[in-house]
Amino acid sequence: MLQLYSCGESEVSAFAEQRPYQVIRKDSAAHIVHDSPTYTTGYVIFEKDTDLPAEFPLRSADQPCLFMIAEKDGRLIVSLTNPDARLEASHPPPSS
């Protein structure tokens, strides 16, 4: 059973002030969000050849993609996927 919780404007404002993430970029080329507690940055790259903020590990993308980078114990853990699943195609997309 799904239960919904209703909260007031002050509760919403308090949550927004203490959010543990930072929206780095939100435009038609890319959405980038950094989660401070987990040292994880998620990227949704919509446009190819998108230049990204220099203060984060991923600097550019030559095609649309979904990318996640977590920093742990001095190492980077990287996840990458091509959002074009090409479900209607009988063969995989061409490699670049």
Coordinates of N, CA and C in Angstrom, one line a residue:
M1 N 0.8 -1.2 0.0 CA 0.0 0.0 0.0 C 0.9 1.2 0.0
L2 N 0.6 2.1 -0.9 CA 1.3 3.4 -1.0 C 0.8 4.4 -0.1
Q3 N 1.6 5.0 0.8 CA 1.2 6.1 1.6 C 1.9 7.4 1.2
L4 N 1.1 8.4 1.1 CA 1.7 9.7 0.8 C 1.8 10.6 2.0
Y5 N 2.9 11.4 2.0 CA 3.1 12.3 3.2 C 3.0 13.7 2.7
S6 N 2.3 14.5 3.4 CA 2.1 15.9 3.0 C 2.9 16.7 4.0
C7 N 3.7 17.7 3.4 CA 4.5 18.5 4.3 C 4.2 20.0 3.9
G8 N 4.5 20.8 4.9 CA 4.3 22.3 4.6 C 5.5 22.9 4.0
E9 N 5.3 24.2 3.7 CA 6.4 25.0 3.0 C 7.6 25.0 3.8
S10 N 7.5 25.2 5.1 CA 8.7 25.3 6.0 C 9.5 24.0 5.9
E11 N 8.8 22.8 5.9 CA 9.5 21.5 5.8 C 10.2 21.4 4.5
V12 N 9.6 21.8 3.4 CA 10.2 21.7 2.1 C 11.5 22.6 2.1
S13 N 11.4 23.8 2.6 CA 12.5 24.8 2.6 C 13.7 24.2 3.4
A14 N 13.3 23.6 4.6 CA 14.4 23.0 5.4 C 15.1 21.9 4.7
F15 N 14.4 21.1 4.0 CA 15.0 20.0 3.3 C 15.9 20.5 2.2
A16 N 15.4 21.5 1.5 CA 16.2 22.1 0.4 C 17.5 22.7 0.8
E17 N 17.5 23.3 2.0 CA 18.7 23.9 2.6 C 19.7 22.9 3.0
Q18 N 19.3 21.7 3.4 CA 20.3 20.7 3.8 C 20.5 19.6 2.9
R19 N 20.1 19.8 1.6 CA 20.3 18.7 0.6 C 21.8 18.4 0.5
P20 N 22.2 17.1 0.4 CA 23.6 16.7 0.3 C 24.1 16.7 -1.1
Y21 N 23.4 17.2 -2.1 CA 23.9 17.2 -3.4 C 23.9 18.6 -4.0
Q22 N 24.6 18.8 -5.1 CA 24.8 20.1 -5.7 C 24.5 19.9 -7.2
V23 N 23.6 20.6 -7.8 CA 23.4 20.6 -9.2 C 24.5 21.5 -9.9
I24 N 25.3 20.8 -10.6 CA 26.4 21.5 -11.3 C 26.0 22.1 -12.6
R25 N 25.2 21.4 -13.3 CA 24.8 22.0 -14.6 C 23.4 21.4 -14.9
K26 N 22.6 22.2 -15.5 CA 21.3 21.8 -15.9 C 20.8 22.6 -17.1
D27 N 21.2 22.1 -18.3 CA 20.8 22.8 -19.5 C 20.5 21.8 -20.6
S28 N 20.3 22.2 -21.9 CA 20.0 21.3 -23.0 C 21.1 20.4 -23.4
A29 N 22.3 20.7 -23.0 CA 23.5 19.9 -23.4 C 23.8 18.8 -22.3
A30 N 23.6 19.1 -21.0 CA 24.0 18.2 -20.0 C 23.3 18.5 -18.7
H31 N 23.1 17.5 -17.9 CA 22.7 17.6 -16.5 C 23.8 16.9 -15.7
I32 N 24.3 17.6 -14.7 CA 25.3 17.1 -13.8 C 25.0 17.3 -12.4
V33 N 25.0 16.3 -11.6 CA 24.7 16.4 -10.1 C 25.8 15.7 -9.3
H34 N 26.3 16.4 -8.3 CA 27.4 15.9 -7.4 C 26.8 15.6 -6.0
D35 N 26.9 14.4 -5.6 CA 26.5 14.0 -4.2 C 27.7 14.0 -3.3
S36 N 27.7 15.0 -2.4 CA 28.9 15.1 -1.5 C 29.1 14.0 -0.6
P37 N 28.1 13.4 0.1 CA 28.5 12.3 1.1 C 29.1 11.1 0.4
T38 N 28.8 10.8 -0.8 CA 29.3 9.6 -1.5 C 30.4 9.9 -2.5
Y39 N 30.7 11.2 -2.6 CA 31.7 11.6 -3.6 C 31.4 11.1 -5.0
T40 N 30.2 11.2 -5.3 CA 29.7 10.6 -6.6 C 29.1 11.7 -7.5
T41 N 29.5 11.7 -8.8 CA 29.0 12.7 -9.7 C 28.3 11.9 -10.8
G42 N 27.1 12.3 -11.1 CA 26.3 11.7 -12.2 C 26.2 12.7 -13.3
Y43 N 26.3 12.2 -14.5 CA 26.2 13.0 -15.8 C 25.2 12.4 -16.7
V44 N 24.3 13.3 -17.3 CA 23.5 12.9 -18.4 C 23.9 13.8 -19.5
I45 N 24.6 13.3 -20.5 CA 25.1 14.1 -21.6 C 24.1 14.0 -22.8
F46 N 23.4 15.1 -23.2 CA 22.5 15.1 -24.2 C 23.1 15.4 -25.6
E47 N 24.1 16.2 -25.6 CA 24.6 16.7 -26.9 C 26.1 16.2 -27.0
K48 N 26.4 15.7 -28.2 CA 27.8 15.3 -28.5 C 28.7 16.5 -28.5
D49 N 30.0 16.3 -28.2 CA 31.0 17.3 -28.1 C 30.7 18.4 -27.0
T50 N 30.2 17.9 -25.9 CA 29.9 18.8 -24.8 C 31.1 19.0 -23.9
D51 N 31.5 20.2 -23.7 CA 32.6 20.5 -22.7 C 32.0 20.6 -21.3
L52 N 32.7 20.0 -20.4 CA 32.1 19.9 -19.0 C 33.0 20.7 -18.0
P53 N 32.5 21.0 -16.8 CA 33.3 21.7 -15.8 C 34.7 21.0 -15.5
A54 N 35.7 21.8 -15.5 CA 37.1 21.3 -15.3 C 37.3 20.8 -13.9
E55 N 36.5 21.2 -12.9 CA 36.8 20.7 -11.5 C 36.3 19.3 -11.3
F56 N 35.7 18.6 -12.3 CA 35.2 17.2 -12.1 C 36.0 16.3 -13.1
P57 N 36.1 15.0 -12.9 CA 36.9 14.2 -13.7 C 36.6 14.1 -15.2
L58 N 35.3 14.0 -15.5 CA 34.9 13.9 -16.9 C 34.9 15.3 -17.5
R59 N 35.7 15.5 -18.5 CA 35.9 16.8 -19.2 C 35.1 17.1 -20.4
S60 N 34.9 16.0 -21.2 CA 34.1 16.1 -22.4 C 33.5 14.8 -22.8
A61 N 32.5 14.9 -23.7 CA 31.9 13.6 -24.2 C 31.7 13.8 -25.7
D62 N 32.1 12.9 -26.5 CA 31.9 13.0 -28.0 C 30.6 12.4 -28.5
Q63 N 29.8 11.9 -27.5 CA 28.5 11.4 -27.9 C 27.6 11.4 -26.7
P64 N 26.2 11.4 -26.9 CA 25.4 11.4 -25.7 C 25.6 10.1 -24.9
C65 N 25.6 10.3 -23.5 CA 25.8 9.1 -22.7 C 25.3 9.4 -21.3
L66 N 25.3 8.3 -20.5 CA 25.0 8.4 -19.1 C 26.3 8.0 -18.4
F67 N 26.8 8.8 -17.5 CA 28.1 8.6 -16.9 C 28.0 8.8 -15.4
M68 N 28.7 7.9 -14.6 CA 28.7 8.1 -13.1 C 30.1 7.9 -12.7
I69 N 30.6 8.8 -11.8 CA 32.0 8.6 -11.3 C 31.9 8.7 -9.8
A70 N 32.4 7.7 -9.1 CA 32.5 7.8 -7.6 C 34.0 7.8 -7.2
E71 N 34.3 8.6 -6.3 CA 35.7 8.6 -5.8 C 35.7 7.9 -4.5
K72 N 36.6 6.9 -4.4 CA 36.7 6.0 -3.2 C 38.1 5.6 -3.0
D73 N 38.6 5.8 -1.8 CA 40.0 5.4 -1.4 C 41.0 5.8 -2.4
G74 N 40.9 7.0 -3.0 CA 41.9 7.5 -3.9 C 41.7 7.0 -5.3
R75 N 40.6 6.3 -5.6 CA 40.4 5.7 -6.9 C 39.1 6.2 -7.5
L76 N 39.0 6.1 -8.8 CA 37.7 6.5 -9.4 C 37.0 5.2 -9.9
I77 N 35.7 5.1 -9.5 CA 34.9 4.0 -10.0 C 34.0 4.6 -11.1
V78 N 34.0 4.0 -12.3 CA 33.3 4.6 -13.4 C 32.3 3.7 -14.0
S79 N 31.1 4.3 -14.2 CA 30.0 3.6 -14.9 C 29.6 4.4 -16.1
L80 N 29.4 3.7 -17.2 CA 29.1 4.4 -18.5 C 28.1 3.6 -19.3
T81 N 27.1 4.3 -19.9 CA 26.2 3.6 -20.8 C 25.8 4.5 -21.9
N82 N 25.4 3.9 -23.0 CA 24.9 4.6 -24.1 C 23.4 4.6 -24.0
P83 N 22.8 5.8 -23.9 CA 21.3 5.8 -23.7 C 20.5 5.4 -24.9
D84 N 21.1 5.2 -26.1 CA 20.4 4.8 -27.3 C 20.4 3.3 -27.3
A85 N 19.4 2.7 -26.7 CA 19.2 1.3 -26.6 C 19.0 0.6 -28.0
R86 N 18.5 1.4 -28.9 CA 18.3 0.9 -30.3 C 17.4 -0.4 -30.2
L87 N 16.4 -0.3 -29.5 CA 15.5 -1.5 -29.3 C 14.9 -1.9 -30.6
E88 N 14.7 -1.0 -31.5 CA 14.0 -1.3 -32.8 C 15.0 -1.9 -33.8
A89 N 16.3 -1.8 -33.5 CA 17.4 -2.2 -34.5 C 17.7 -3.7 -34.2
S90 N 18.1 -4.3 -35.3 CA 18.5 -5.7 -35.2 C 20.0 -5.9 -35.0
H91 N 20.8 -4.8 -35.1 CA 22.2 -4.8 -34.9 C 22.6 -3.7 -34.0
P92 N 23.8 -3.8 -33.3 CA 24.2 -2.7 -32.4 C 24.6 -1.5 -33.1
P93 N 24.7 -0.3 -32.4 CA 25.0 0.9 -33.1 C 26.5 0.9 -33.5
P94 N 26.9 1.6 -34.5 CA 28.3 1.6 -35.0 C 29.2 2.2 -33.9
S95 N 30.4 1.6 -33.8 CA 31.3 2.2 -32.8 C 32.0 3.4 -33.4
S96 N 32.5 4.3 -32.6 CA 33.1 5.5 -33.1 C 34.6 5.4 -33.0

